Amino acid sequence: MPNTKAKVPKLLGLAALFLLLPLIYNNCGQVAPVEDESTSLDSSSGLSPESAAGGEEFWESAQLGPARAMSGATQSQTTANCQVTGDFPLRTHFRKGVGPAPGGTDLPQLLNTSLSSEVAARQPFVRIYRDYVPRPGMYLEDNFDGNVYPDQDIRAVLGSLCSATVPLVRFRQVSSAITTMDDIRNLIIPNERSFQVLHGLVFKKNLFTVVVPPMWTAGGSRSSLFSNGYSLHGQLMNSNLFFRELNRAYQLDQKGAIGVMWNGGGAQGTYTVHDTAYSEFNDFLRILVPAVGLNADKAIAMGGSRAGWTAINMAAHPLVTSLRFAHVYSVFPPADWDAASRSVSTTIPFLLTVIDSAAGYVGAWRNGFRSPELGLSGSDALIFTQTGTSNRSVLRQNHSLFSTLRTDKIKRGNTSILLAISSHDFIVPSVGQWDLAKAYLDTGMNVEIEKHYFCGHGSCKMPDHDLAAAIVQLNASATPRTERLVTPRRVSHFMVNATTGVSEPITRAGNLDPLTVEFPRFILDDVEGPVFATGVPGRRYAVALKDSLGQDFGFIMVLSASGTARYNWAANQVPDGVIRLGGIFEVNSADEPVTKIAFISNLKDNPPIEFLRYREDTRDLGTGVALAITKSFVGNNLERAYVDPKAGVAFLMNYGVLETGTLPVSAADIALVRRISGRLTPTPTATPAPTATPSPTPIPNVCGASTAPLQFASPDGSNVCSVEWPQRSVGQSIKSIARSTNGGASGELNGTCTATNTWSFSYLCPNKTGSTCGGGQTVLPSIPSGARACTFKWDQASGGANARILSSAAELNGGVIDGKCETTGWAFSYACADPGVKACTGGGAFLPSASGGNGCHFAWPHTVGGRSFSGSSDAAAGNGAGRLTADCVVEGTAAVWKNVVAVCP
């Protein structure tokens, strides 16, 4: 496929456009590696439309690099005399003066062109988009596609459908929305020896592309191949694998399958996550199935990243009832939106940019950010924008691939799943992928797992998975619900060949998982830098590091029942300067080292891994920091994020290690592990030789006081407790409270000074979920008459944590709770409006200090029309001295805020 770089209009300045790619990239396969021609990229250019040209090719690589993950090793069967004819050029489905509209061709201007100047002026909240903040149901590019590609590039990629026997592809676009079966059928020419591509079909807030195989006639019963995209044009341009499998299937049995690309919500939309998407998807299937003759039991879904999540969700979602998916091929999916949104960090650096784009504000990835409209953190704004709720328990119940609703439907449908998961992934946390694989194995599904080490998120080539053979098998089957298209419960191990870039099978003794550890390269003061690990369930490891002064520190990491672990580094835990990895040890339940891990690292010649504290986030809003971090790993060449053939090594984006064997531990290793785990063994003092006079000085029978706080982790690594203790005599004991360093509950240390002048002690540090305030549910009456009941649900939380839970997306203006976890339990205020009552939407505002001090951030709840609000500024975000008053006034069919007066001294 020809290189498409520098040919895409700068609709969003492109540097900003591709900030939206990482979490949800659409990657149906790029067969040939794309040669990188990236130019230099200034670290401050990440969101600036004025400087977008510098980052354009870098961000295009971010899209094209991951597409290689599903490419396989087989080239498309193209032919030199391939003819692609039809409706050109591409349409954006946007009409000037009208907005989103079928048949439109204008390029909308969505980016805030004043972004850089607003950041320079130190505005506290700087929008990424012009007069727009993402929300459920009104997300960016609502039902049009803003990417436009040259005709020759479209023809080239559609050539993947051509073969010697089928040299023609007919490309169709329409200028009206799809509403009936005939709207689709009338686009198809029956009995034509060509693949017919019906592109950009608009159905409600969805875009579809339907690929009809040669010699199609009405009334057939065909298999189907589905994929999901992020931008429908972008998906079209990166669907060589999708087209290749349709081509191969037709060559094998002269029947093939109907291909369907789906973009739920349009372009950079959220509806492929939101339940509304799946309801509308099912509505479209009711039209499509009879229109093109789909067999309701013979559907296949494929995809990677968010598209991999969607591939599984097509089969699992309770609202999708018009098709049963017989087979799913999912690569590196974000298994759980709740877990993924909690992993925004320098270990998963691309998620920093996703937070900004989904929240709609520069620097939304910072810990202290709160959306002015919602009062939500950047992480919560991400999931609210995607799903319509910020309630974590509802999110896990309704949008997680782990949920019982999802797994039960997959089992009822006897769906075969091939799940490919990664290690050291800089876009989708690998620990979540491993948790999903373990859960699916435990539920007894027809699931086969491929574990790809050093593969990351698409810079390697995956082994060929023959979807064409699955299509042919289903075409020939009279009982498709009994077909198994995978080897259930088989787990295979792969590792990237650093020379070829291909993920190749490897043998593991007893099929055990090797330990992998993912470290952040950078430590920022305003975002987490967790350490992730995968391996054999239940194993314990001591990780030893050395600071720039040569002092040892470290932590204990315990793998869960899924074989995953996360250790959260608090920023104040990590010393300044360069940090070096000193060693990793498997330890027993007493934290005594059993073996030393022999590992390979991501760096040439295997030097000690170093981590750096990154201070650039101290600039105003940290604009460009996320992009600068990403660029610092790989320069301008994203395809070198993982594999560097010239160096002959795996080169990982986030620093990490992979276990290759074990070594015996030495006395020095034992002493090191004891030091980092807080069990300091004093060096024995030699007894002087006896002399006549004076008498030898007796060794004092005491155990010394701590010279530094002892830090130890909770069993799941979610909480870290710290404690100091005094000197004691032999036989004396201590009992001390160990304070949490990261917002969890306090622990306890008990110790006894033994006869050898050493401390013997035990400790307890509870998991962070062992919190002051439990999760719950309540039904509260509406105001003022009580005619409506709002049901609120919330998670358990640690002391001091805030809760802001909407009762439901439908009750956005009618039900909301604001709460704080205090020592006595939850303290809530709530609003629930009667049906028909007009309410003013709650929000937030920032006001500079009149005296030049700290500014004031005001937040207020939804308020019923006719009422007023009065409150002070948020002490956590400002100086706490500001006051705001406002009146909620009913005007016509709505309620609006009037007479807003805010004062910040």
XYZ file of N, CA and C in Angstrom, residues 292-370:
237
model
N -29.266 -8.544 2.735
C -28.137 -9.164 2.017
C -28.060 -10.664 2.234
N -28.986 -11.224 3.033
C -29.033 -12.677 3.191
C -28.008 -13.228 4.155
N -27.931 -12.672 5.363
C -27.002 -13.186 6.361
C -27.629 -14.375 7.096
N -26.809 -15.386 7.375
C -27.224 -16.472 8.241
C -27.045 -16.000 9.680
N -28.123 -16.030 10.461
C -28.101 -15.445 11.798
C -27.202 -16.197 12.766
N -26.710 -17.385 12.413
C -25.852 -18.176 13.302
C -24.404 -18.240 12.839
N -24.032 -17.481 11.790
C -22.715 -17.673 11.181
C -21.917 -16.379 11.089
N -21.959 -15.571 12.129
C -21.209 -14.315 12.122
C -19.853 -14.492 12.808
N -18.851 -13.765 12.313
C -17.502 -13.732 12.877
C -17.148 -12.268 13.133
N -16.483 -11.991 14.262
C -16.041 -10.629 14.574
C -14.538 -10.622 14.784
N -13.888 -9.542 14.371
C -12.443 -9.410 14.511
C -12.098 -7.975 14.890
N -10.945 -7.785 15.533
C -10.509 -6.431 15.841
C -9.409 -6.434 16.880
N -8.753 -5.283 17.017
C -7.689 -5.123 17.984
C -7.868 -3.856 18.784
N -7.351 -3.831 20.021
C -7.470 -2.702 20.929
C -8.946 -2.460 21.232
N -9.431 -1.214 21.110
C -10.855 -1.007 21.367
C -11.696 -1.834 20.411
N -11.219 -1.997 19.167
C -11.954 -2.832 18.216
C -11.946 -4.294 18.649
N -10.909 -4.713 19.387
C -10.895 -6.060 19.942
C -11.905 -6.200 21.066
N -12.020 -5.141 21.877
C -13.057 -5.107 22.912
C -14.434 -5.196 22.264
N -14.633 -4.417 21.186
C -15.924 -4.396 20.525
C -16.219 -5.723 19.846
N -15.191 -6.385 19.302
C -15.409 -7.685 18.661
C -16.017 -8.669 19.651
N -15.470 -8.701 20.874
C -16.039 -9.582 21.901
C -17.416 -9.083 22.305
N -17.560 -7.775 22.436
C -18.827 -7.223 22.911
C -19.958 -7.417 21.910
N -19.649 -7.480 20.616
C -20.689 -7.789 19.638
C -21.331 -9.135 19.956
N -20.481 -10.089 20.353
C -20.992 -11.416 20.693
C -21.610 -11.450 22.071
N -21.167 -10.577 22.963
C -21.540 -10.675 24.374
C -22.640 -9.721 24.800
N -22.877 -8.657 24.055
C -23.791 -7.615 24.530
C -25.234 -8.108 24.523
N -25.951 -7.928 25.632
C -27.335 -8.416 25.707
C -28.274 -7.787 24.678
N -27.959 -6.573 24.194
C -28.836 -5.898 23.240
C -28.652 -6.373 21.808
N -27.595 -7.136 21.531
C -27.362 -7.657 20.177
C -28.025 -9.024 20.086
N -29.213 -9.052 19.488
C -30.006 -10.284 19.426
C -30.258 -10.773 18.008
N -29.930 -9.954 17.007
C -30.254 -10.321 15.624
C -29.214 -11.218 14.980
N -28.044 -11.364 15.601
C -26.994 -12.243 15.086
C -26.355 -12.981 16.240
N -25.980 -14.215 15.984
C -25.140 -14.974 16.911
C -23.747 -15.040 16.310
N -22.753 -14.668 17.100
C -21.377 -14.678 16.613
C -20.743 -16.021 16.958
N -20.386 -16.745 15.906
C -19.807 -18.074 16.086
C -18.348 -18.013 16.498
N -17.648 -16.946 16.097
C -16.203 -16.876 16.329
C -15.797 -15.428 16.511
N -14.843 -15.185 17.415
C -14.296 -13.853 17.661
C -12.774 -13.957 17.689
N -12.109 -13.076 16.964
C -10.652 -12.949 17.012
C -10.351 -11.571 17.589
N -9.875 -11.537 18.824
C -9.662 -10.280 19.544
C -8.201 -10.152 19.937
N -7.595 -9.013 19.593
C -6.175 -8.773 19.835
C -6.009 -7.585 20.784
N -5.354 -7.814 21.931
C -4.970 -6.773 22.871
C -6.138 -5.861 23.284
N -7.263 -6.420 23.733
C -8.410 -5.562 24.060
C -8.301 -4.937 25.441
N -8.848 -3.723 25.642
C -8.995 -3.174 26.997
C -10.178 -3.865 27.660
N -9.907 -4.829 28.519
C -10.960 -5.713 29.016
C -11.983 -4.999 29.864
N -11.538 -4.005 30.619
C -12.405 -3.403 31.615
C -12.159 -1.899 31.626
N -13.175 -1.103 31.304
C -12.995 0.346 31.194
C -12.641 0.963 32.531
N -13.195 0.409 33.597
C -12.878 0.924 34.922
C -11.388 0.761 35.205
N -10.866 -0.460 34.999
C -9.455 -0.725 35.283
C -8.550 0.084 34.362
N -8.905 0.161 33.079
C -8.067 0.895 32.131
C -7.993 2.371 32.489
N -9.134 2.952 32.893
C -9.131 4.376 33.219
C -8.351 4.664 34.496
N -8.183 3.647 35.349
C -7.395 3.817 36.568
C -5.901 3.604 36.317
N -5.541 3.259 35.106
C -4.138 2.968 34.793
C -3.477 4.094 34.022
N -4.096 5.268 34.000
C -3.501 6.407 33.300
C -2.232 6.801 34.036
N -1.091 6.669 33.368
C 0.172 6.824 34.078
C 1.299 6.948 33.067
N 2.491 7.184 33.577
C 3.654 7.192 32.701
C 4.059 5.785 32.298
N 3.501 4.752 32.931
C 3.738 3.391 32.468
C 2.909 3.100 31.223
N 1.749 3.704 31.134
C 0.878 3.584 29.955
C 0.741 4.989 29.374
N 1.776 5.534 28.756
C 1.814 6.974 28.471
C 0.767 7.452 27.480
N 0.344 6.621 26.535
C -0.639 7.104 25.571
C -1.983 7.399 26.235
N -2.261 6.772 27.379
C -3.527 7.040 28.054
C -3.584 8.478 28.573
N -2.440 9.108 28.774
C -2.453 10.512 29.191
C -3.134 11.364 28.125
N -2.823 11.109 26.870
C -3.425 11.892 25.792
C -4.899 11.546 25.621
N -5.271 10.307 25.888
C -6.670 9.913 25.773
C -7.521 10.658 26.787
N -7.002 10.821 28.015
C -7.725 11.556 29.047
C -8.004 12.978 28.573
N -6.986 13.653 28.042
C -7.182 15.024 27.564
C -8.270 15.089 26.505
N -8.200 14.199 25.518
C -9.134 14.272 24.398
C -10.553 13.942 24.825
N -10.714 12.989 25.753
C -12.055 12.609 26.182
C -12.661 13.634 27.141
N -11.828 14.230 27.984
C -12.329 15.261 28.901
C -12.502 16.595 28.187
N -11.717 16.790 27.103
C -11.847 18.015 26.318
C -11.004 19.164 26.794
N -10.068 18.902 27.748
C -9.251 19.978 28.315
C -7.781 19.579 28.328
N -6.923 20.567 28.124
C -5.491 20.356 28.233
C -5.133 20.040 29.692
N -4.308 19.040 29.894
C -3.851 18.704 31.230
C -4.874 17.974 32.079
N -5.900 17.393 31.453
C -6.915 16.668 32.230
C -6.346 15.414 32.880
N -5.168 14.972 32.437
C -4.563 13.773 33.011
C -3.973 14.038 34.405
N -3.851 15.296 34.787
C -3.262 15.613 36.089
C -4.174 15.152 37.228
N -3.559 14.771 38.338
C -4.325 14.293 39.482
C -5.315 15.330 39.999
N -4.941 16.595 39.939
C -5.789 17.629 40.524
C -6.857 18.171 39.598
N -6.936 17.692 38.347
C -7.910 18.235 37.402
C -9.337 17.838 37.783
N -10.280 18.780 37.634
C -11.692 18.501 37.756
C -12.413 19.222 36.619
